[in-house]
mmCIF file of C-alpha atoms in Angstrom:
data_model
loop_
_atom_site.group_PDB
_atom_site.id
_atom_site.type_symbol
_atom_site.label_atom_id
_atom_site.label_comp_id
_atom_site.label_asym_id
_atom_site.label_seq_id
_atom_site.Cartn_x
_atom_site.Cartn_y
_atom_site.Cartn_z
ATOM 1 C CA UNK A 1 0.000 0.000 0.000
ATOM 2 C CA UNK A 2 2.462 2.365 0.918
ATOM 3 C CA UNK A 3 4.643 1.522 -2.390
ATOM 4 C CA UNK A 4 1.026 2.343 -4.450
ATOM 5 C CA UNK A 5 0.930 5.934 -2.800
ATOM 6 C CA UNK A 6 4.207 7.101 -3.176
ATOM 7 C CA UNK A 7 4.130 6.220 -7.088
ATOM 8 C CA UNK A 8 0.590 7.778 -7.600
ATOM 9 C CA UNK A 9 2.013 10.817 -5.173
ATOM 10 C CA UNK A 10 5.020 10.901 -7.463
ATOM 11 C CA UNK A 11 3.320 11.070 -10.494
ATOM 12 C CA UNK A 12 1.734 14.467 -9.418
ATOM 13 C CA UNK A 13 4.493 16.227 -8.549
ATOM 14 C CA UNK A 14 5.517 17.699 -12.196
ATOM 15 C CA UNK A 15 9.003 19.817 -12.015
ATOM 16 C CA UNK A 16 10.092 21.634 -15.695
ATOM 17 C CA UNK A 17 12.407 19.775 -17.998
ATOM 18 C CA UNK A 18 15.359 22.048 -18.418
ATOM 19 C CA UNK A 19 17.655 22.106 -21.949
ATOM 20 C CA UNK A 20 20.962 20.494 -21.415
ATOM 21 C CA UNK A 21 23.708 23.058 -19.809
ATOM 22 C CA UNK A 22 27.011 21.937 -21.060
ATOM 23 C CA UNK A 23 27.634 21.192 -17.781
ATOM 24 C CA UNK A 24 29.525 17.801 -18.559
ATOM 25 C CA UNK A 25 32.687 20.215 -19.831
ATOM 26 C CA UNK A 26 35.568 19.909 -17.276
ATOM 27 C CA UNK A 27 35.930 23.660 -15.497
ATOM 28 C CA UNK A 28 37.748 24.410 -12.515
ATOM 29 C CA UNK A 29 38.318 27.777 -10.818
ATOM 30 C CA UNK A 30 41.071 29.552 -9.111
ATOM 31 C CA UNK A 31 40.061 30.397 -5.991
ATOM 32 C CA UNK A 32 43.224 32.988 -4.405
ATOM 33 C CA UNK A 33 44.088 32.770 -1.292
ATOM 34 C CA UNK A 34 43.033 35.131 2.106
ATOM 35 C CA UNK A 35 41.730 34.875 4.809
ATOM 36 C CA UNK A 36 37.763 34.951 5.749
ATOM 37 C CA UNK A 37 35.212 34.550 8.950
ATOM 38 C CA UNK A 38 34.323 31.409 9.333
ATOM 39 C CA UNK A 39 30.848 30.549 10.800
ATOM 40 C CA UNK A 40 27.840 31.966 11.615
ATOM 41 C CA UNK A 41 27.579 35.747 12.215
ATOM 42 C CA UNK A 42 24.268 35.658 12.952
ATOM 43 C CA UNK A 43 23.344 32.746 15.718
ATOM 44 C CA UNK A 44 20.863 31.297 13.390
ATOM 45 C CA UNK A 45 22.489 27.836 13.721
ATOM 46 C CA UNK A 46 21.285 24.536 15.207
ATOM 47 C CA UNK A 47 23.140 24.032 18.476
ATOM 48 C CA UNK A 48 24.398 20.887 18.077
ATOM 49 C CA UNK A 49 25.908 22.001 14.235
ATOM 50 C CA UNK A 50 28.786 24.212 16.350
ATOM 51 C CA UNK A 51 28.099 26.761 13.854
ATOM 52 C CA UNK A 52 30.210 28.890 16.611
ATOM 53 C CA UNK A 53 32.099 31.419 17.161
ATOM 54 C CA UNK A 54 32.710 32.482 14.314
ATOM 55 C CA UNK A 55 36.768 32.651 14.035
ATOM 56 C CA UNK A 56 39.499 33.919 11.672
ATOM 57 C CA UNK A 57 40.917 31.569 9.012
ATOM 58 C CA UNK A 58 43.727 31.530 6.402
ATOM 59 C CA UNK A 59 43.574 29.502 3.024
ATOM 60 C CA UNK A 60 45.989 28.934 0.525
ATOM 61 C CA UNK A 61 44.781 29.502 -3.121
ATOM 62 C CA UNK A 62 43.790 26.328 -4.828
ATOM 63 C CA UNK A 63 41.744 25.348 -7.798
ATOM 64 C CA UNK A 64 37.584 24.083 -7.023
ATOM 65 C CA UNK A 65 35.544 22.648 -9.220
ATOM 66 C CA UNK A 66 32.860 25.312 -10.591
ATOM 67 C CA UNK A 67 30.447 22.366 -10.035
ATOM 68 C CA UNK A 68 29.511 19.286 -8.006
ATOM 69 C CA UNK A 69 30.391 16.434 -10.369
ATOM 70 C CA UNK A 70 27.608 15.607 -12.363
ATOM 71 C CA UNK A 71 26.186 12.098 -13.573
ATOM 72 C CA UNK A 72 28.010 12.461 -16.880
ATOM 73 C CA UNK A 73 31.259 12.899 -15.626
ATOM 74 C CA UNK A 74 30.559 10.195 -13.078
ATOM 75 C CA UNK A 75 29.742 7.770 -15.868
ATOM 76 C CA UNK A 76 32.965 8.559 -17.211
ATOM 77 C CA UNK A 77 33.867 7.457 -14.180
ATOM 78 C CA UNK A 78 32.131 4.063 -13.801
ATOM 79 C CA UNK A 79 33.733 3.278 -17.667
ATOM 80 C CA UNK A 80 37.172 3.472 -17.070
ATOM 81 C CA UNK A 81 37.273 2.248 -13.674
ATOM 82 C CA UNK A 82 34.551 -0.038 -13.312
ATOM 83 C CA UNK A 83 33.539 1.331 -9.663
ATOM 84 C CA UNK A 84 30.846 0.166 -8.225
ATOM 85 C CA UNK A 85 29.340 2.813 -5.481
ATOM 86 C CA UNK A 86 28.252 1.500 -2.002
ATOM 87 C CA UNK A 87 24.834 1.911 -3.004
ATOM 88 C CA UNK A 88 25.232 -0.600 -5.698
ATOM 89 C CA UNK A 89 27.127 -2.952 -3.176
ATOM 90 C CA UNK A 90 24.519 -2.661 -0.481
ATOM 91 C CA UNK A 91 21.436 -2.848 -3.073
ATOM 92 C CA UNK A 92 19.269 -0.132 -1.874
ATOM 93 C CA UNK A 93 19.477 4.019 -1.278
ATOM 94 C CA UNK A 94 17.625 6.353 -0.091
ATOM 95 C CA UNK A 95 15.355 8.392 -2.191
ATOM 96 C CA UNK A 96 12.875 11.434 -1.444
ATOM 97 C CA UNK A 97 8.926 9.734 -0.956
ATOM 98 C CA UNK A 98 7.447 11.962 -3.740
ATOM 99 C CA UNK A 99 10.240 11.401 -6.459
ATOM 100 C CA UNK A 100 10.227 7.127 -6.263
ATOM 101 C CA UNK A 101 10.173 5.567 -9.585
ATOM 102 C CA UNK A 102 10.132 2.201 -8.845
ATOM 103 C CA UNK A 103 7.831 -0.985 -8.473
ATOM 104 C CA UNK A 104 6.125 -0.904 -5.343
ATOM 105 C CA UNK A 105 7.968 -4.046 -4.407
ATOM 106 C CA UNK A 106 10.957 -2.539 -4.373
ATOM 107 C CA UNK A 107 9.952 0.207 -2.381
ATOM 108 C CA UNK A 108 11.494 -1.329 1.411
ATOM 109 C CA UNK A 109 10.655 0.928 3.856
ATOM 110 C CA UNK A 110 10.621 4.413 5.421
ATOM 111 C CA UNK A 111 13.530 5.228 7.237
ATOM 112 C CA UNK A 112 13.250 6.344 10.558
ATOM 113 C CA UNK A 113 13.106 9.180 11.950
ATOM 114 C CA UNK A 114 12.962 10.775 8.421
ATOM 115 C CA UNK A 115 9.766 9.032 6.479
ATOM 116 C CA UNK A 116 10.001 11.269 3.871
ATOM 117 C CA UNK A 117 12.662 9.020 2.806
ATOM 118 C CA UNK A 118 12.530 5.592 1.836
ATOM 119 C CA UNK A 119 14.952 2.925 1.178
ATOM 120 C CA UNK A 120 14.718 1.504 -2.533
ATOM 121 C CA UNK A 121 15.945 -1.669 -4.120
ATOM 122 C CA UNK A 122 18.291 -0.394 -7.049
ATOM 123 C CA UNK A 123 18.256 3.260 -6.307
ATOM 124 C CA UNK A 124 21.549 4.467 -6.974
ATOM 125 C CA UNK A 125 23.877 6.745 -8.983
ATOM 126 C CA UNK A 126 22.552 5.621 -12.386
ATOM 127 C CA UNK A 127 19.235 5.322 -11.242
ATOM 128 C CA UNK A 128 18.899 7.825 -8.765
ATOM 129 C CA UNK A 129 15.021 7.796 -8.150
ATOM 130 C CA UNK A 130 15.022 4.190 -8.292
ATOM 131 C CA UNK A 131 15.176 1.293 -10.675
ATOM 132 C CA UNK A 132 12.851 2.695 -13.477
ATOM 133 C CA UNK A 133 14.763 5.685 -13.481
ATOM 134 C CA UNK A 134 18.181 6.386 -15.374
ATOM 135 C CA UNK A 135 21.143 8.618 -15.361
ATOM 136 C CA UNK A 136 21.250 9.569 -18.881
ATOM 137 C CA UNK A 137 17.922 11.402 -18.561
ATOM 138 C CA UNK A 138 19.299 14.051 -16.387
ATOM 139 C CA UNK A 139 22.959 13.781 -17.518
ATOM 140 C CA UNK A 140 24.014 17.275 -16.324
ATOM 141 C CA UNK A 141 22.372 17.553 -12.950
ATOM 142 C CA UNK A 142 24.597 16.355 -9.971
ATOM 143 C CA UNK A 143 25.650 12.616 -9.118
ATOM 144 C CA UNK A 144 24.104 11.609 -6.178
ATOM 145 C CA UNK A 145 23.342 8.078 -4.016
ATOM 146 C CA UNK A 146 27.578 8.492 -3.588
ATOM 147 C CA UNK A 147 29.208 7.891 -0.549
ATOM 148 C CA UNK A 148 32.507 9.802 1.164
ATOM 149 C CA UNK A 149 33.539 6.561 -0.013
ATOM 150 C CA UNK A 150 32.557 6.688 -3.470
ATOM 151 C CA UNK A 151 33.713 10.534 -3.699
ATOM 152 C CA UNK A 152 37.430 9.782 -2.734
ATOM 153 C CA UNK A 153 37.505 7.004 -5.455
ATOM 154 C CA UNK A 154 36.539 9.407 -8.142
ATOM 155 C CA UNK A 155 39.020 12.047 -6.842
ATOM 156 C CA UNK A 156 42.200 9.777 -6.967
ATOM 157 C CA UNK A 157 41.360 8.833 -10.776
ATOM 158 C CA UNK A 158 40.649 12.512 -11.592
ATOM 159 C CA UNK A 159 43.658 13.801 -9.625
ATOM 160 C CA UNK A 160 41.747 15.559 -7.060
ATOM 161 C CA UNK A 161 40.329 15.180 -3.532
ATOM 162 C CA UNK A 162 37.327 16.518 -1.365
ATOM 163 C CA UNK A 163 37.536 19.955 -0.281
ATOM 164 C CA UNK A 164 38.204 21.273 3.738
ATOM 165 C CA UNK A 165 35.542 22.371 5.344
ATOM 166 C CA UNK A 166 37.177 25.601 5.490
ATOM 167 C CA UNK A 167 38.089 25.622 1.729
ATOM 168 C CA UNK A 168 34.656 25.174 0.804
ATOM 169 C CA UNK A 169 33.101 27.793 2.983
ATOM 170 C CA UNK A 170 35.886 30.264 1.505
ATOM 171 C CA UNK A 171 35.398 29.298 -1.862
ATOM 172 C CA UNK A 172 31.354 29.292 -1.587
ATOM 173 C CA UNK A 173 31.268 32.388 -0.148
ATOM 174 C CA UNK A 174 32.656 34.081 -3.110
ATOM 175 C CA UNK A 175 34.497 36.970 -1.834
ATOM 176 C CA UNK A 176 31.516 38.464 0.159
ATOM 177 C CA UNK A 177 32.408 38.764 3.646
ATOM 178 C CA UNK A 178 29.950 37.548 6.913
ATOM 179 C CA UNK A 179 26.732 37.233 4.541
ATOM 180 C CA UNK A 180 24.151 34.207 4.362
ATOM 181 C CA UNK A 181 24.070 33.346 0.617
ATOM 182 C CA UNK A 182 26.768 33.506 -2.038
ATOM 183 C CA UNK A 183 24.792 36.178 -3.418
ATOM 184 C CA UNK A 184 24.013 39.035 -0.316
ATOM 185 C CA UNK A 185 21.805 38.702 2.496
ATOM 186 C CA UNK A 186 18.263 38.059 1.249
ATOM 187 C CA UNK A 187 16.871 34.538 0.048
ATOM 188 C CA UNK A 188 14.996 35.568 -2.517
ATOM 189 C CA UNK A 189 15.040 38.973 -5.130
ATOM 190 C CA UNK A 190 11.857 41.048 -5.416
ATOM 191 C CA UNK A 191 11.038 39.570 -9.315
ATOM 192 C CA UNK A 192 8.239 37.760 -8.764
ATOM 193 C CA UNK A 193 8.174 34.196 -9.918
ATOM 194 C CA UNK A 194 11.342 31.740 -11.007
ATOM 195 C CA UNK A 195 13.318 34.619 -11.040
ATOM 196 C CA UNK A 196 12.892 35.212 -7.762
ATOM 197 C CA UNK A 197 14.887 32.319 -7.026
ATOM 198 C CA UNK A 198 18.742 32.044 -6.170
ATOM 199 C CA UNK A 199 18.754 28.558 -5.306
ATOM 200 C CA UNK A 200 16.919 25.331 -5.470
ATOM 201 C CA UNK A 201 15.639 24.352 -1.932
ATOM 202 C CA UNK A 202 11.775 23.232 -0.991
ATOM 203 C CA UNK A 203 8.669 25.742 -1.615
ATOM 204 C CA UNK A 204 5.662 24.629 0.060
ATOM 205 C CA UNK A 205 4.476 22.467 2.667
ATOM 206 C CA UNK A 206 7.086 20.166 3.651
ATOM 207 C CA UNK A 207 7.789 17.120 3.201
ATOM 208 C CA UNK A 208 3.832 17.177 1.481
ATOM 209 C CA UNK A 209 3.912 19.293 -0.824
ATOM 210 C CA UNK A 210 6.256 21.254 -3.088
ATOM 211 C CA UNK A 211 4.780 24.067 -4.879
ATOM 212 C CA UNK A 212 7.888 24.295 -7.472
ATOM 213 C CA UNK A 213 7.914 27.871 -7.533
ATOM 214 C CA UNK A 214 11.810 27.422 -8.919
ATOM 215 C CA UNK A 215 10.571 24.484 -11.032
ATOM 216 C CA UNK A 216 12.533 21.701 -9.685
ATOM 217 C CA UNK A 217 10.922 18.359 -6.976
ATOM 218 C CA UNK A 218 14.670 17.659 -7.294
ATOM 219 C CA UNK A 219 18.005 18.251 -8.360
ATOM 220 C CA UNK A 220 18.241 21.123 -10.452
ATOM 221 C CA UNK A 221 21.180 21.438 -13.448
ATOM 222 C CA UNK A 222 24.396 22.286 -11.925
ATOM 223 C CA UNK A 223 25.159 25.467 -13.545
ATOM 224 C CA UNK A 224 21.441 26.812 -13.117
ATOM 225 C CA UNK A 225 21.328 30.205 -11.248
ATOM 226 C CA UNK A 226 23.615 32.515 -11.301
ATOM 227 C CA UNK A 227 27.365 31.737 -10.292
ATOM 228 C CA UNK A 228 29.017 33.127 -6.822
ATOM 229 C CA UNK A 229 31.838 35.953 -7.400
ATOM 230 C CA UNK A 230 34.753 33.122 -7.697
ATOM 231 C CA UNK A 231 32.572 31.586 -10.485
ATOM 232 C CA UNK A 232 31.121 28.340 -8.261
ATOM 233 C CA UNK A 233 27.175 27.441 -9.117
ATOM 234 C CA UNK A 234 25.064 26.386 -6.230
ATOM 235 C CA UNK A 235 26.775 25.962 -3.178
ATOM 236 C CA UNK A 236 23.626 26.848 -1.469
ATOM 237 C CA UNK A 237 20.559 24.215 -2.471
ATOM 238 C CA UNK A 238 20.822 21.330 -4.430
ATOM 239 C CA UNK A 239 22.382 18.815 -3.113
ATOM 240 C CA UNK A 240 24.489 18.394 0.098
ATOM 241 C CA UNK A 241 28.066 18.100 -0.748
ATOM 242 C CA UNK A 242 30.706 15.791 1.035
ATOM 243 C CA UNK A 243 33.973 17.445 2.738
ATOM 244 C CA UNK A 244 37.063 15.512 3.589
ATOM 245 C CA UNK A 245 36.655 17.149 7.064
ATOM 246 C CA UNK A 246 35.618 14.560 10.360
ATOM 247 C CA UNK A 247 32.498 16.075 11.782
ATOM 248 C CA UNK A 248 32.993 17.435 15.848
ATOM 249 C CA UNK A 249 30.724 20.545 16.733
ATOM 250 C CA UNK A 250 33.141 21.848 19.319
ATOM 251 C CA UNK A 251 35.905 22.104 16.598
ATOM 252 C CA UNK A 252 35.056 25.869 15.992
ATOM 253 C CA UNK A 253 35.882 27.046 19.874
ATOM 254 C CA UNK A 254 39.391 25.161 19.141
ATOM 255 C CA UNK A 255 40.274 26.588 16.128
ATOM 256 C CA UNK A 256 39.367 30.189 17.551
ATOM 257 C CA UNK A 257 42.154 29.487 20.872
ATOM 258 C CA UNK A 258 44.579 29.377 18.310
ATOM 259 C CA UNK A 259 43.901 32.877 16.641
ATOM 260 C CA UNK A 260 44.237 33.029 12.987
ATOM 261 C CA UNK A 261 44.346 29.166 11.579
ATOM 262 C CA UNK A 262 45.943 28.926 8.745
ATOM 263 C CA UNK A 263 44.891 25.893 6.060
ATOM 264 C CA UNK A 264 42.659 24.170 8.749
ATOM 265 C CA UNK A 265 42.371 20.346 8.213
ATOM 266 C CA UNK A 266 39.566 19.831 10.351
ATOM 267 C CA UNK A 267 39.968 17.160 13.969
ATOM 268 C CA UNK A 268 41.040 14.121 13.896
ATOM 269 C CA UNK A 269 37.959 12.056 15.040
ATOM 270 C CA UNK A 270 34.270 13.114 14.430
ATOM 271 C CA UNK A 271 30.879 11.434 14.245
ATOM 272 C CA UNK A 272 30.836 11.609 11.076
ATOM 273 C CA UNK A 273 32.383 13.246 7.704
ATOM 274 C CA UNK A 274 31.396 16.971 7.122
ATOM 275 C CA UNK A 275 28.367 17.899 4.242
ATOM 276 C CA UNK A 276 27.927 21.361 3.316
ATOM 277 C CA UNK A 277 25.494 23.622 0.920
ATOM 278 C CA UNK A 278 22.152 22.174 2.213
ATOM 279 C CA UNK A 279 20.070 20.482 -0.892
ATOM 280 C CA UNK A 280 16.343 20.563 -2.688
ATOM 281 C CA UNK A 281 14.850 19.357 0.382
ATOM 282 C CA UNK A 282 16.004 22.281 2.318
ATOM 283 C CA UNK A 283 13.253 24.585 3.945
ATOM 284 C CA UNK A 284 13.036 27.096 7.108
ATOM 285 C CA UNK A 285 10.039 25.085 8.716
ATOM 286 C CA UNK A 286 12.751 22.145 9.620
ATOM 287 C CA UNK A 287 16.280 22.533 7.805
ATOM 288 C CA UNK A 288 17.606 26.063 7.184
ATOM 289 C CA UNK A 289 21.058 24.601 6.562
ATOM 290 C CA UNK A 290 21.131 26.202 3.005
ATOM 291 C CA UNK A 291 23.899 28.949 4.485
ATOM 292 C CA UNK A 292 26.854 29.249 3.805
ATOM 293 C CA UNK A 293 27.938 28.569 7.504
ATOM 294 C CA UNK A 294 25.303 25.956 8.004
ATOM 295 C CA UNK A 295 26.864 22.159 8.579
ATOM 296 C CA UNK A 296 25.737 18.484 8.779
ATOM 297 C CA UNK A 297 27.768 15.399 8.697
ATOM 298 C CA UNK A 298 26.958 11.934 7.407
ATOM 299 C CA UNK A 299 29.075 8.108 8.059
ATOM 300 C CA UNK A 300 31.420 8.042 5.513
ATOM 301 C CA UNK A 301 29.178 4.495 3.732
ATOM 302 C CA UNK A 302 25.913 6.482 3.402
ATOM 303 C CA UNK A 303 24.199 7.753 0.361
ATOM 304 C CA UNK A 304 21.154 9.426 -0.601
ATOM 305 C CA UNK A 305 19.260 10.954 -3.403
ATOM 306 C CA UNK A 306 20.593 14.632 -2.409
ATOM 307 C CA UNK A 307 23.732 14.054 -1.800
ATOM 308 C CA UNK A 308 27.243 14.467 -4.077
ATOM 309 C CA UNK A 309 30.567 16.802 -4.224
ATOM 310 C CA UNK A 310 32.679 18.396 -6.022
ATOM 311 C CA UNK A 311 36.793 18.194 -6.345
ATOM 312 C CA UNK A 312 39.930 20.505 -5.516
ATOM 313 C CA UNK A 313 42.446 20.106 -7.874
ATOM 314 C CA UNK A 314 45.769 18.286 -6.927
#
């Protein structure tokens, strides 16, 4: 029964078909180096995130991918190397209730405490809403169902790795100094309509309803909306991207002891591995972790339909 509704509640939920971006080109930026305020200037942070204090940090220039790796590079991926992701190992992913293309037998369960989610038989990268669903539909939006895992493999056969925490909040942040978004201050601009949009996170009633105001249930193409100042596309919305960073909230209070930390690599034990950006399931009413400061952290084997990365350049 609960397979039948979340097909027939899929099948509402219409979001736009967007032309193909280009976004399969390889494009990296430079990001220079400097030094930035790191965290949240203005307490609006989950307590447990350690969001706090905000303290002074110094990075070294380096080169970022413009945008989280998308399925078509991934593919490329998956043919030279023959990787097989976690999710493909373990049989089952998570994907959001209202996007599920699958048989109702293959629909598991909901996971708990989330049941917006539910665990799929053959969701994963290539079919990232579940086994009647397939990569090369939506080759330019991000890779997802990849684990920390997964995301190191690709990075040592493109001669990369996984961002710091720190780089990424530097580099996402654009150049503008102690704001929310990588564009100012305000979520949304005064045009009325998709325009008004900066970023692809939930409209609506959550988790019931999405009202698709920027026209996407899910992931959107990586290089919609406009870029930050450095040149990076959606680091706030879309999908939740790994760090190479262990998760510990009271990192923050250490790093700000030492003054000025230069090139921070993050603590050596966590709960987890850092995410950053927030994704399309992002929304005030329960997960306003679409700042730039916000955090989360995942095990280093999990996967899910909102989840990917993108590289630093070795």
């Amino acid at each position: 029964m609960a397979g039948d509704a979340v097909e027939k509640a899929a099948g509402t939920a219409v979001e736009s078909a967007a032309p193909s971006t280009g976004a399969s080109e390889t494009s990296d930026v430079d990001i220079p180096a400097g030094t930035f305020a790191m965290g949240d200037p203005f307490g609006e942070g989950y307590d447990g995130d350690g969001e706090t204090p905000v303290h002074e940090v110094q990075v070294s220039a380096f080169r970022i991918s413009a945008t989280t790796v998308t399925n078509e590079q991934f593919a490329g991926f998956v043919d030279a190397t023959g990787h097989r992701t976690e999710s493909e190992l373990y049989g089952t992913s998570a994907v959001f209730h209202l996007a599920v293309k699958a048989r109702p037998e293959d629909i598991l369960n909901r996971v708990s405490p989330v049941p917006w989610w539910l665990n799929v038989r053959g969701a994963d990268w290539a079919h990232p809403a579940g086994p009647l669903s397939n990569w090369t539909d939506i080759p330019d939006r991000p890779v997802t169902h990849v684990s920390y895992n997964d995301a190191l493999a690709y990075c040592a056969w493109a001669s990369g790795r996984l961002p710091t925490e720190a780089e990424w909040e530097y580099a996402a942040r654009g150049g503008l100094a102690g704001q929310r978004y990588p564009w100012g201050n305000e979520l949304h601009n005064g045009t009325p309509g998709q325009d008004a949009h900066n970023c692809n996170i939930w409209q609506g009633n959550f988790p019931v309803r999405n009202d698709l105001d920027d026209g996407y249930l899910t992931t959107a193409p990586v290089r919609s909306y406009s870029p930050n100042g450095y040149g990076l596309y959606q680091t706030s919305g879309n999908v939740w991207e790994w760090c190479s960073d262990w998760f510990l909230p009271k990192y923050y209070r250490t790093c700000q002891a030492q003054g000025t930390v230069v090139n921070p690599p993050g603590p050596t034990i966590g709960s987890g591995r850092v995410m950053r950006g927030g994704s399309y399931l992002c929304h005030d009413s329960y997960c306003n972790r679409y700042r730039l400061s916000a955090r989360s952290s995942n095990t280093p084997d999990s996967a899910s339909a909102n989840l990917g990365f993108r590289t630093v350049a070795l």
